[in-house]
Amino acid sequence: MRKKKEYRFKNSIEIEEYVDGCFGARGKKREEKKKATPEQVKKQNQLNKAKNARRRIKNNFEEDDYYWTLTFKKECRPESLEEAKNIWTKLQRKIRAEYKRQKKEFKWIISIEKGKKGAIHFHIIMNRIENGDRFIKRLWTYGGVYLRLLYDNGDYKALADYITKQPEEGEESYYSHSRNLPIPEPRVKKLKGEWKEITAYKGYYIEKESIVEGINPVTGYKYRHYTMIRINRRI
């Protein structure tokens, strides 16, 4: 039995098509089913981490929300990742107080990276508040403050991949997010017949680079993932 999951966002629809391993596909030969290797499990966990981060961004943040990079001067640099996390915890309390004062809900995603030479920096996605840029610049006394605004291209894949990437040898990283960033429940449909050519819904186009097809090594059945982007994103 084939199934189709649709995750719907403001400016995109993510599609996952797959064969339910419990029922199989009538009349279709299954590839050899294999136990997932530790490398395959690690790779899949990383893909899921990035996918969930992307969906949290798309579902909970808006164009022109904040994407901060906060750096440390050498003399202010924390000695460990744990110390950096403690700095974030204290910073978070002060930021949350300002959001509360403005009667706004505080939403955030953070990635802390420690390089091979010990340099540490924060990447933080936050929802916008009044004079938030000035507030963060006054609050951060450890080093540089760099701000970019989120640009809604309907996907955010590159951003999500970057903030969840696995550290290289000799590096360390930490990824976390606030609890108020839900991912929408997918719409699930049962599909009949042969696999058909991918076609976009009215008002959307297929993001060609998002198309992924293959054989699930665990179930032995084919799968396909892709994303549709809304053409008129100002609606």
CSV table of C-alpha atoms in Angstrom, one decimal:
chain,number,residue,atom,x,y,z
A,1,MET,CA,0.0,0.0,0.0
A,2,ARG,CA,1.4,3.4,-1.0
A,3,LYS,CA,0.9,6.4,1.1
A,4,LYS,CA,1.4,10.1,0.6
A,5,LYS,CA,2.0,12.6,3.5
A,6,GLU,CA,1.5,16.3,2.9
A,7,TYR,CA,3.0,18.8,5.3
A,8,ARG,CA,1.4,22.2,4.5
A,9,PHE,CA,3.1,25.5,5.3
A,10,LYS,CA,2.3,29.1,4.4
A,11,ASN,CA,4.4,29.1,1.2
A,12,SER,CA,5.2,25.4,0.6
A,13,ILE,CA,4.0,21.9,0.7
A,14,GLU,CA,6.3,19.0,1.6
A,15,ILE,CA,5.4,15.6,0.1
A,16,GLU,CA,6.5,12.2,1.2
A,17,GLU,CA,5.4,9.2,-0.8
A,18,TYR,CA,6.3,5.7,0.4
A,19,VAL,CA,5.2,2.1,0.5
A,20,ASP,CA,3.8,1.0,3.9
A,21,GLY,CA,6.3,-1.7,4.9
A,22,CYS,CA,3.5,-3.5,6.9
A,23,PHE,CA,1.4,-4.1,3.8
A,24,GLY,CA,3.9,-3.9,0.9
A,25,ALA,CA,3.0,-3.1,-2.7
A,26,ARG,CA,0.7,-5.5,-4.5
A,27,GLY,CA,2.3,-7.1,-7.5
A,28,LYS,CA,5.6,-5.3,-6.9
A,29,LYS,CA,8.9,-7.2,-6.2
A,30,ARG,CA,10.6,-6.0,-3.0
A,31,GLU,CA,14.3,-5.2,-2.9
A,32,GLU,CA,16.3,-7.2,-0.4
A,33,LYS,CA,15.4,-6.1,3.1
A,34,LYS,CA,18.5,-5.3,5.2
A,35,LYS,CA,19.2,-4.3,8.7
A,36,ALA,CA,20.3,-0.6,8.8
A,37,THR,CA,24.0,-0.1,9.5
A,38,PRO,CA,25.2,2.3,12.2
A,39,GLU,CA,26.3,4.7,9.4
A,40,GLN,CA,22.8,4.6,7.9
A,41,VAL,CA,21.2,5.2,11.2
A,42,LYS,CA,23.5,8.1,11.9
A,43,LYS,CA,22.8,9.6,8.5
A,44,GLN,CA,19.0,9.2,8.9
A,45,ASN,CA,19.0,10.7,12.3
A,46,GLN,CA,20.9,13.7,10.9
A,47,LEU,CA,18.4,14.0,8.0
A,48,ASN,CA,15.5,13.9,10.4
A,49,LYS,CA,17.1,16.6,12.7
A,50,ALA,CA,17.6,18.9,9.7
A,51,LYS,CA,14.1,18.2,8.4
A,52,ASN,CA,12.4,18.9,11.7
A,53,ALA,CA,14.4,22.1,12.1
A,54,ARG,CA,13.3,23.2,8.6
A,55,ARG,CA,9.7,22.5,9.4
A,56,ARG,CA,9.9,24.4,12.7
A,57,ILE,CA,11.3,27.4,10.9
A,58,LYS,CA,8.7,27.3,8.2
A,59,ASN,CA,5.8,26.8,10.6
A,60,ASN,CA,6.7,29.3,13.3
A,61,PHE,CA,8.8,32.2,11.9
A,62,GLU,CA,8.0,34.9,9.4
A,63,GLU,CA,10.0,36.8,6.7
A,64,ASP,CA,12.1,39.5,8.4
A,65,ASP,CA,12.4,37.7,11.7
A,66,TYR,CA,15.9,37.7,13.2
A,67,TYR,CA,18.8,35.4,12.4
A,68,TRP,CA,21.7,36.4,14.7
A,69,THR,CA,25.3,35.5,14.8
A,70,LEU,CA,26.9,36.4,18.1
A,71,THR,CA,30.7,36.0,18.5
A,72,PHE,CA,33.1,36.2,21.4
A,73,LYS,CA,36.2,38.3,21.7
A,74,LYS,CA,39.2,36.2,22.6
A,75,GLU,CA,39.4,37.5,26.2
A,76,CYS,CA,35.6,36.8,26.7
A,77,ARG,CA,35.6,33.4,25.1
A,78,PRO,CA,34.1,30.6,27.2
A,79,GLU,CA,36.5,27.7,27.8
A,80,SER,CA,33.9,24.9,27.1
A,81,LEU,CA,30.7,24.3,25.3
A,82,GLU,CA,29.0,23.8,28.6
A,83,GLU,CA,30.1,27.3,29.7
A,84,ALA,CA,28.7,28.7,26.4
A,85,LYS,CA,25.4,26.9,27.1
A,86,ASN,CA,25.2,28.6,30.5
A,87,ILE,CA,25.8,32.0,28.9
A,88,TRP,CA,22.9,31.3,26.6
A,89,THR,CA,20.7,30.3,29.5
A,90,LYS,CA,21.4,33.6,31.3
A,91,LEU,CA,21.0,35.6,28.1
A,92,GLN,CA,17.7,33.8,27.4
A,93,ARG,CA,16.2,34.9,30.7
A,94,LYS,CA,16.9,38.6,29.9
A,95,ILE,CA,15.5,38.3,26.3
A,96,ARG,CA,12.4,36.5,27.6
A,97,ALA,CA,11.8,39.3,30.1
A,98,GLU,CA,11.8,41.9,27.2
A,99,TYR,CA,9.4,39.8,25.1
A,100,LYS,CA,7.1,39.5,28.1
A,101,ARG,CA,7.3,43.3,28.7
A,102,GLN,CA,6.2,43.7,25.0
A,103,LYS,CA,3.5,41.0,25.5
A,104,LYS,CA,5.1,38.9,22.8
A,105,GLU,CA,5.8,35.1,22.8
A,106,PHE,CA,9.5,34.4,22.7
A,107,LYS,CA,10.4,31.8,20.0
A,108,TRP,CA,13.9,30.7,19.3
A,109,ILE,CA,16.3,28.2,17.7
A,110,ILE,CA,19.9,28.1,18.6
A,111,SER,CA,23.1,26.5,17.3
A,112,ILE,CA,26.3,26.9,19.3
A,113,GLU,CA,29.5,26.0,17.5
A,114,LYS,CA,33.0,25.5,18.9
A,115,GLY,CA,35.8,25.4,16.3
A,116,LYS,CA,39.0,23.4,16.4
A,117,LYS,CA,40.9,26.3,17.8
A,118,GLY,CA,38.4,27.0,20.5
A,119,ALA,CA,36.5,29.9,19.0
A,120,ILE,CA,32.8,29.8,19.9
A,121,HIS,CA,29.8,31.5,18.3
A,122,PHE,CA,26.0,31.4,18.5
A,123,HIS,CA,23.5,31.3,15.6
A,124,ILE,CA,20.1,32.3,16.9
A,125,ILE,CA,16.7,32.5,15.0
A,126,MET,CA,14.2,34.6,16.9
A,127,ASN,CA,10.8,36.2,16.2
A,128,ARG,CA,10.8,39.9,15.8
A,129,ILE,CA,9.9,42.5,18.5
A,130,GLU,CA,10.0,46.2,18.5
A,131,ASN,CA,13.6,47.6,18.5
A,132,GLY,CA,14.8,44.0,18.9
A,133,ASP,CA,18.0,44.8,16.9
A,134,ARG,CA,19.0,47.5,19.3
A,135,PHE,CA,18.0,45.5,22.3
A,136,ILE,CA,20.2,42.5,21.4
A,137,LYS,CA,23.2,44.7,20.5
A,138,ARG,CA,23.0,46.4,23.9
A,139,LEU,CA,22.6,43.0,25.7
A,140,TRP,CA,25.5,41.2,24.0
A,141,THR,CA,28.7,42.4,25.6
A,142,TYR,CA,31.0,39.5,24.8
A,143,GLY,CA,31.9,40.4,21.2
A,144,GLY,CA,30.4,40.9,17.7
A,145,VAL,CA,26.7,41.1,16.8
A,146,TYR,CA,25.7,40.3,13.3
A,147,LEU,CA,22.1,40.4,12.1
A,148,ARG,CA,20.4,39.0,9.0
A,149,LEU,CA,16.7,38.9,8.4
A,150,LEU,CA,14.9,35.7,7.4
A,151,TYR,CA,14.0,35.7,3.8
A,152,ASP,CA,11.0,33.5,3.0
A,153,ASN,CA,11.8,31.6,-0.1
A,154,GLY,CA,9.4,28.9,0.9
A,155,ASP,CA,11.9,26.3,2.0
A,156,TYR,CA,14.7,27.3,4.4
A,157,LYS,CA,16.5,24.0,3.7
A,158,ALA,CA,20.0,25.5,3.5
A,159,LEU,CA,19.5,27.4,6.8
A,160,ALA,CA,18.2,24.3,8.6
A,161,ASP,CA,21.0,22.1,7.2
A,162,TYR,CA,23.6,24.6,8.4
A,163,ILE,CA,22.4,25.1,12.0
A,164,THR,CA,22.0,21.3,12.5
A,165,LYS,CA,25.1,20.1,10.7
A,166,GLN,CA,27.4,17.5,12.4
A,167,PRO,CA,30.6,19.0,13.8
A,168,GLU,CA,33.8,17.9,12.1
A,169,GLU,CA,36.6,16.1,14.0
A,170,GLY,CA,38.0,18.4,16.7
A,171,GLU,CA,34.8,20.5,16.8
A,172,GLU,CA,31.8,20.6,19.0
A,173,SER,CA,28.2,21.8,18.6
A,174,TYR,CA,24.9,22.2,20.4
A,175,TYR,CA,21.4,22.6,18.9
A,176,SER,CA,18.2,23.4,20.7
A,177,HIS,CA,14.9,25.2,20.3
A,178,SER,CA,12.0,26.6,22.4
A,179,ARG,CA,9.1,24.3,23.1
A,180,ASN,CA,6.6,26.5,21.4
A,181,LEU,CA,7.6,25.6,17.8
A,182,PRO,CA,5.1,22.9,16.7
A,183,ILE,CA,5.3,21.0,13.4
A,184,PRO,CA,2.0,20.6,11.6
A,185,GLU,CA,0.4,17.2,11.5
A,186,PRO,CA,0.6,15.8,7.9
A,187,ARG,CA,-2.4,15.0,5.7
A,188,VAL,CA,-2.2,11.3,4.8
A,189,LYS,CA,-3.6,9.9,1.6
A,190,LYS,CA,-3.7,6.3,0.3
A,191,LEU,CA,-2.5,6.0,-3.3
A,192,LYS,CA,-3.5,3.4,-5.9
A,193,GLY,CA,-1.8,2.3,-9.1
A,194,GLU,CA,1.6,2.9,-10.5
A,195,TRP,CA,4.0,5.7,-9.4
A,196,LYS,CA,3.1,8.7,-11.5
A,197,GLU,CA,5.2,11.6,-12.7
A,198,ILE,CA,5.5,14.4,-10.2
A,199,THR,CA,3.2,17.4,-11.0
A,200,ALA,CA,2.7,20.6,-9.1
A,201,TYR,CA,-0.6,21.7,-7.6
A,202,LYS,CA,-2.2,24.8,-9.1
A,203,GLY,CA,-0.3,27.9,-7.9
A,204,TYR,CA,2.8,26.0,-7.0
A,205,TYR,CA,6.0,24.8,-8.7
A,206,ILE,CA,8.3,21.8,-7.9
A,207,GLU,CA,11.6,22.7,-6.3
A,208,LYS,CA,13.7,20.4,-8.5
A,209,GLU,CA,16.6,20.2,-6.0
A,210,SER,CA,14.2,18.9,-3.3
A,211,ILE,CA,13.3,15.7,-5.3
A,212,VAL,CA,14.8,12.6,-3.6
A,213,GLU,CA,14.0,9.1,-4.7
A,214,GLY,CA,15.4,5.8,-3.7
A,215,ILE,CA,14.9,2.4,-2.0
A,216,ASN,CA,14.4,2.3,1.8
A,217,PRO,CA,17.2,-0.1,2.9
A,218,VAL,CA,15.0,-1.2,5.9
A,219,THR,CA,11.7,-1.9,4.1
A,220,GLY,CA,13.1,-2.6,0.7
A,221,TYR,CA,10.5,-0.4,-1.0
A,222,LYS,CA,10.7,2.7,-3.0
A,223,TYR,CA,10.2,6.2,-1.6
A,224,ARG,CA,10.0,9.7,-3.0
A,225,HIS,CA,10.2,13.2,-1.3
A,226,TYR,CA,9.8,16.6,-2.8
A,227,THR,CA,8.7,20.1,-2.1
A,228,MET,CA,6.2,22.4,-3.9
A,229,ILE,CA,6.8,26.2,-3.5
A,230,ARG,CA,3.9,28.7,-3.8
A,231,ILE,CA,4.4,30.9,-6.8
A,232,ASN,CA,2.8,34.0,-5.4
A,233,ARG,CA,4.2,34.2,-1.9
A,234,ARG,CA,2.6,37.5,-1.1
A,235,ILE,CA,-0.9,36.0,-0.8
